[in-house]
Amino acid sequence: MIDRGSTWTLSMLEDDRGLLYAGSRQAELVEGLEAEGFERVVKTRDSAFFGTDLAGRRRALEVEGLVLAAVATHNCIAHTSADAFAHNFRVAFAEDAITSTKKDYASSMLTILSDEYRQPVLSGEPLLQALKSSPWTQRHSGRTPMGDT
């Protein structure tokens, strides 16, 4: 019998293993990421929108776009970006801050999402410029998770 109250996906339950666990080293913030004062969303499924108030919180802050960074591009990034698209948020992918255990799946998924949903894959200076020029960043004195602009 599958536990319908579990936060694990069906494949995690079938394989009896998850990916990241609260309190583990793998679940810690990346060194150099300035997260103090920023909201956090505790994600329990592939999509950061599933079972969370992420869409409502973004709308309350008048956020129109998201920059996604995560592990498991072909799962978490794919589901979150598709849900963001369904909620009418613009999405960009932080190329240097996403990865996957299945590189060929990840590459194919990014191509599909980028082409089909018009979600660009950005890195380096173009990514910083996108963050700096966002209306949210401008309203909040140039503060981004990568430091002041």
PDB file of C-alpha atoms in Angstrom:
ATOM      1  CA  MET A   1       0.000   0.000   0.000  1.00  0.00           C
ATOM      2  CA  ILE A   2       1.425   3.396  -0.993  1.00  0.00           C
ATOM      3  CA  ASP A   3       1.414   6.098   1.681  1.00  0.00           C
ATOM      4  CA  ARG A   4      -0.653   8.862   0.063  1.00  0.00           C
ATOM      5  CA  GLY A   5       0.400  11.292   2.816  1.00  0.00           C
ATOM      6  CA  SER A   6       4.093  10.947   2.014  1.00  0.00           C
ATOM      7  CA  THR A   7       6.054  13.811   0.506  1.00  0.00           C
ATOM      8  CA  TRP A   8       8.015  11.302  -1.566  1.00  0.00           C
ATOM      9  CA  THR A   9       7.129  10.700  -5.203  1.00  0.00           C
ATOM     10  CA  LEU A  10       5.915   7.269  -6.266  1.00  0.00           C
ATOM     11  CA  SER A  11       9.340   6.369  -7.691  1.00  0.00           C
ATOM     12  CA  MET A  12      11.040   7.380  -4.417  1.00  0.00           C
ATOM     13  CA  LEU A  13       8.608   5.176  -2.481  1.00  0.00           C
ATOM     14  CA  GLU A  14       9.149   2.278  -4.871  1.00  0.00           C
ATOM     15  CA  ASP A  15      12.946   2.651  -4.670  1.00  0.00           C
ATOM     16  CA  ASP A  16      12.831   3.368  -0.899  1.00  0.00           C
ATOM     17  CA  ARG A  17      15.136   6.368  -1.210  1.00  0.00           C
ATOM     18  CA  GLY A  18      14.807  10.100  -1.404  1.00  0.00           C
ATOM     19  CA  LEU A  19      17.169  12.748  -2.694  1.00  0.00           C
ATOM     20  CA  LEU A  20      17.642  15.434  -0.041  1.00  0.00           C
ATOM     21  CA  TYR A  21      16.818  15.332   3.653  1.00  0.00           C
ATOM     22  CA  ALA A  22      16.205  18.307   5.948  1.00  0.00           C
ATOM     23  CA  GLY A  23      19.246  18.908   8.124  1.00  0.00           C
ATOM     24  CA  SER A  24      21.660  17.044   5.822  1.00  0.00           C
ATOM     25  CA  ARG A  25      24.750  18.628   4.268  1.00  0.00           C
ATOM     26  CA  GLN A  26      23.156  18.249   0.824  1.00  0.00           C
ATOM     27  CA  ALA A  27      20.178  20.373   1.915  1.00  0.00           C
ATOM     28  CA  GLU A  28      22.313  23.274   3.182  1.00  0.00           C
ATOM     29  CA  LEU A  29      22.473  26.558   1.299  1.00  0.00           C
ATOM     30  CA  VAL A  30      25.262  26.903  -1.227  1.00  0.00           C
ATOM     31  CA  GLU A  31      28.286  28.734   0.136  1.00  0.00           C
ATOM     32  CA  GLY A  32      28.269  32.383  -0.935  1.00  0.00           C
ATOM     33  CA  LEU A  33      24.505  32.548  -1.416  1.00  0.00           C
ATOM     34  CA  GLU A  34      23.196  35.472   0.614  1.00  0.00           C
ATOM     35  CA  ALA A  35      19.801  34.233   1.815  1.00  0.00           C
ATOM     36  CA  GLU A  36      19.309  36.187   5.028  1.00  0.00           C
ATOM     37  CA  GLY A  37      16.117  38.208   4.881  1.00  0.00           C
ATOM     38  CA  PHE A  38      14.793  36.286   1.877  1.00  0.00           C
ATOM     39  CA  GLU A  39      11.767  34.023   2.068  1.00  0.00           C
ATOM     40  CA  ARG A  40      12.234  30.284   1.809  1.00  0.00           C
ATOM     41  CA  VAL A  41       9.873  27.731   0.380  1.00  0.00           C
ATOM     42  CA  VAL A  42      10.146  24.215   1.745  1.00  0.00           C
ATOM     43  CA  LYS A  43       9.504  22.076  -1.288  1.00  0.00           C
ATOM     44  CA  THR A  44       8.272  18.532  -0.733  1.00  0.00           C
ATOM     45  CA  ARG A  45       7.599  17.394  -4.306  1.00  0.00           C
ATOM     46  CA  ASP A  46       9.127  17.879  -7.751  1.00  0.00           C
ATOM     47  CA  SER A  47       7.363  21.205  -8.323  1.00  0.00           C
ATOM     48  CA  ALA A  48       7.981  24.057  -5.891  1.00  0.00           C
ATOM     49  CA  PHE A  49       4.364  25.078  -6.546  1.00  0.00           C
ATOM     50  CA  PHE A  50       2.840  21.742  -5.493  1.00  0.00           C
ATOM     51  CA  GLY A  51       1.416  21.930  -1.977  1.00  0.00           C
ATOM     52  CA  THR A  52       2.947  25.360  -1.286  1.00  0.00           C
ATOM     53  CA  ASP A  53       1.755  28.936  -1.385  1.00  0.00           C
ATOM     54  CA  LEU A  54       4.574  29.948  -3.743  1.00  0.00           C
ATOM     55  CA  ALA A  55       2.317  31.397  -6.461  1.00  0.00           C
ATOM     56  CA  GLY A  56       0.327  33.472  -3.975  1.00  0.00           C
ATOM     57  CA  ARG A  57       3.465  34.706  -2.230  1.00  0.00           C
ATOM     58  CA  ARG A  58       5.009  35.758  -5.556  1.00  0.00           C
ATOM     59  CA  ARG A  59       1.830  37.562  -6.598  1.00  0.00           C
ATOM     60  CA  ALA A  60       1.605  39.376  -3.240  1.00  0.00           C
ATOM     61  CA  LEU A  61       5.127  40.696  -3.879  1.00  0.00           C
ATOM     62  CA  GLU A  62       4.213  41.608  -7.470  1.00  0.00           C
ATOM     63  CA  VAL A  63       6.864  39.240  -8.815  1.00  0.00           C
ATOM     64  CA  GLU A  64       6.463  38.500 -12.505  1.00  0.00           C
ATOM     65  CA  GLY A  65       9.438  36.257 -13.132  1.00  0.00           C
ATOM     66  CA  LEU A  66      11.513  33.557 -11.496  1.00  0.00           C
ATOM     67  CA  VAL A  67      15.083  32.359 -11.910  1.00  0.00           C
ATOM     68  CA  LEU A  68      15.274  28.636 -11.245  1.00  0.00           C
ATOM     69  CA  ALA A  69      18.232  26.762  -9.806  1.00  0.00           C
ATOM     70  CA  ALA A  70      18.056  23.197  -8.537  1.00  0.00           C
ATOM     71  CA  VAL A  71      19.161  19.602  -8.653  1.00  0.00           C
ATOM     72  CA  ALA A  72      17.426  17.143 -10.979  1.00  0.00           C
ATOM     73  CA  THR A  73      16.776  19.344 -14.002  1.00  0.00           C
ATOM     74  CA  HIS A  74      14.656  16.724 -15.722  1.00  0.00           C
ATOM     75  CA  ASN A  75      12.363  16.447 -12.668  1.00  0.00           C
ATOM     76  CA  CYS A  76      12.305  19.404 -10.274  1.00  0.00           C
ATOM     77  CA  ILE A  77      13.254  22.138 -12.727  1.00  0.00           C
ATOM     78  CA  ALA A  78      10.901  20.725 -15.358  1.00  0.00           C
ATOM     79  CA  HIS A  79       7.885  20.495 -13.051  1.00  0.00           C
ATOM     80  CA  THR A  80       8.489  23.853 -11.377  1.00  0.00           C
ATOM     81  CA  SER A  81       9.016  25.690 -14.667  1.00  0.00           C
ATOM     82  CA  ALA A  82       5.917  24.116 -16.230  1.00  0.00           C
ATOM     83  CA  ASP A  83       3.858  25.105 -13.169  1.00  0.00           C
ATOM     84  CA  ALA A  84       5.344  28.614 -13.253  1.00  0.00           C
ATOM     85  CA  PHE A  85       4.322  28.862 -16.904  1.00  0.00           C
ATOM     86  CA  ALA A  86       0.803  27.686 -15.985  1.00  0.00           C
ATOM     87  CA  HIS A  87       0.693  30.440 -13.332  1.00  0.00           C
ATOM     88  CA  ASN A  88       1.843  33.029 -15.929  1.00  0.00           C
ATOM     89  CA  PHE A  89       5.265  33.672 -14.404  1.00  0.00           C
ATOM     90  CA  ARG A  90       8.223  34.280 -16.723  1.00  0.00           C
ATOM     91  CA  VAL A  91      11.075  31.878 -16.021  1.00  0.00           C
ATOM     92  CA  ALA A  92      14.800  31.824 -16.681  1.00  0.00           C
ATOM     93  CA  PHE A  93      17.189  29.022 -15.778  1.00  0.00           C
ATOM     94  CA  ALA A  94      20.455  29.712 -13.943  1.00  0.00           C
ATOM     95  CA  GLU A  95      22.636  27.439 -16.070  1.00  0.00           C
ATOM     96  CA  ASP A  96      25.550  27.401 -13.613  1.00  0.00           C
ATOM     97  CA  ALA A  97      23.253  26.516 -10.696  1.00  0.00           C
ATOM     98  CA  ILE A  98      21.363  23.530 -12.073  1.00  0.00           C
ATOM     99  CA  THR A  99      22.468  19.951 -12.475  1.00  0.00           C
ATOM    100  CA  SER A 100      21.167  16.467 -12.967  1.00  0.00           C
ATOM    101  CA  THR A 101      22.287  12.889 -12.539  1.00  0.00           C
ATOM    102  CA  LYS A 102      21.102  12.240 -16.084  1.00  0.00           C
ATOM    103  CA  LYS A 103      22.846  14.836 -18.250  1.00  0.00           C
ATOM    104  CA  ASP A 104      21.172  13.764 -21.507  1.00  0.00           C
ATOM    105  CA  TYR A 105      17.717  14.050 -19.907  1.00  0.00           C
ATOM    106  CA  ALA A 106      18.628  17.459 -18.463  1.00  0.00           C
ATOM    107  CA  SER A 107      19.896  18.801 -21.777  1.00  0.00           C
ATOM    108  CA  SER A 108      16.807  17.606 -23.634  1.00  0.00           C
ATOM    109  CA  MET A 109      14.473  18.996 -20.964  1.00  0.00           C
ATOM    110  CA  LEU A 110      16.130  22.434 -20.992  1.00  0.00           C
ATOM    111  CA  THR A 111      15.877  22.537 -24.782  1.00  0.00           C
ATOM    112  CA  ILE A 112      12.168  21.676 -24.646  1.00  0.00           C
ATOM    113  CA  LEU A 113      11.379  24.156 -21.859  1.00  0.00           C
ATOM    114  CA  SER A 114      13.427  26.910 -23.431  1.00  0.00           C
ATOM    115  CA  ASP A 115      11.854  26.436 -26.851  1.00  0.00           C
ATOM    116  CA  GLU A 116       8.276  25.578 -25.914  1.00  0.00           C
ATOM    117  CA  TYR A 117       7.797  27.977 -22.971  1.00  0.00           C
ATOM    118  CA  ARG A 118      10.286  30.638 -24.137  1.00  0.00           C
ATOM    119  CA  GLN A 119      12.261  30.225 -20.928  1.00  0.00           C
ATOM    120  CA  PRO A 120      15.903  31.271 -21.490  1.00  0.00           C
ATOM    121  CA  VAL A 121      18.913  29.475 -20.075  1.00  0.00           C
ATOM    122  CA  LEU A 122      21.249  32.153 -18.700  1.00  0.00           C
ATOM    123  CA  SER A 123      24.641  32.229 -17.008  1.00  0.00           C
ATOM    124  CA  GLY A 124      27.261  34.720 -15.972  1.00  0.00           C
ATOM    125  CA  GLU A 125      26.692  38.362 -16.862  1.00  0.00           C
ATOM    126  CA  PRO A 126      23.365  37.890 -18.713  1.00  0.00           C
ATOM    127  CA  LEU A 127      21.955  36.176 -15.598  1.00  0.00           C
ATOM    128  CA  LEU A 128      23.215  38.938 -13.296  1.00  0.00           C
ATOM    129  CA  GLN A 129      21.741  41.568 -15.610  1.00  0.00           C
ATOM    130  CA  ALA A 130      18.376  39.796 -15.610  1.00  0.00           C
ATOM    131  CA  LEU A 131      18.379  39.723 -11.805  1.00  0.00           C
ATOM    132  CA  LYS A 132      19.498  43.344 -11.505  1.00  0.00           C
ATOM    133  CA  SER A 133      16.953  44.643 -13.989  1.00  0.00           C
ATOM    134  CA  SER A 134      13.941  42.858 -12.512  1.00  0.00           C
ATOM    135  CA  PRO A 135      11.237  45.168 -11.151  1.00  0.00           C
ATOM    136  CA  TRP A 136      11.344  43.331  -7.797  1.00  0.00           C
ATOM    137  CA  THR A 137      15.100  43.930  -7.403  1.00  0.00           C
ATOM    138  CA  GLN A 138      14.680  47.587  -8.344  1.00  0.00           C
ATOM    139  CA  ARG A 139      11.882  48.025  -5.778  1.00  0.00           C
ATOM    140  CA  HIS A 140      14.063  46.449  -3.089  1.00  0.00           C
ATOM    141  CA  SER A 141      17.118  48.667  -3.466  1.00  0.00           C
ATOM    142  CA  GLY A 142      19.023  46.388  -5.793  1.00  0.00           C
ATOM    143  CA  ARG A 143      19.198  43.436  -3.376  1.00  0.00           C
ATOM    144  CA  THR A 144      19.503  40.014  -4.984  1.00  0.00           C
ATOM    145  CA  PRO A 145      20.371  36.611  -3.449  1.00  0.00           C
ATOM    146  CA  MET A 146      23.859  37.118  -4.882  1.00  0.00           C
ATOM    147  CA  GLY A 147      24.416  40.342  -2.958  1.00  0.00           C
ATOM    148  CA  ASP A 148      23.703  43.987  -3.575  1.00  0.00           C
ATOM    149  CA  THR A 149      23.829  45.130  -7.175  1.00  0.00           C
TER     150      THR A 149
END
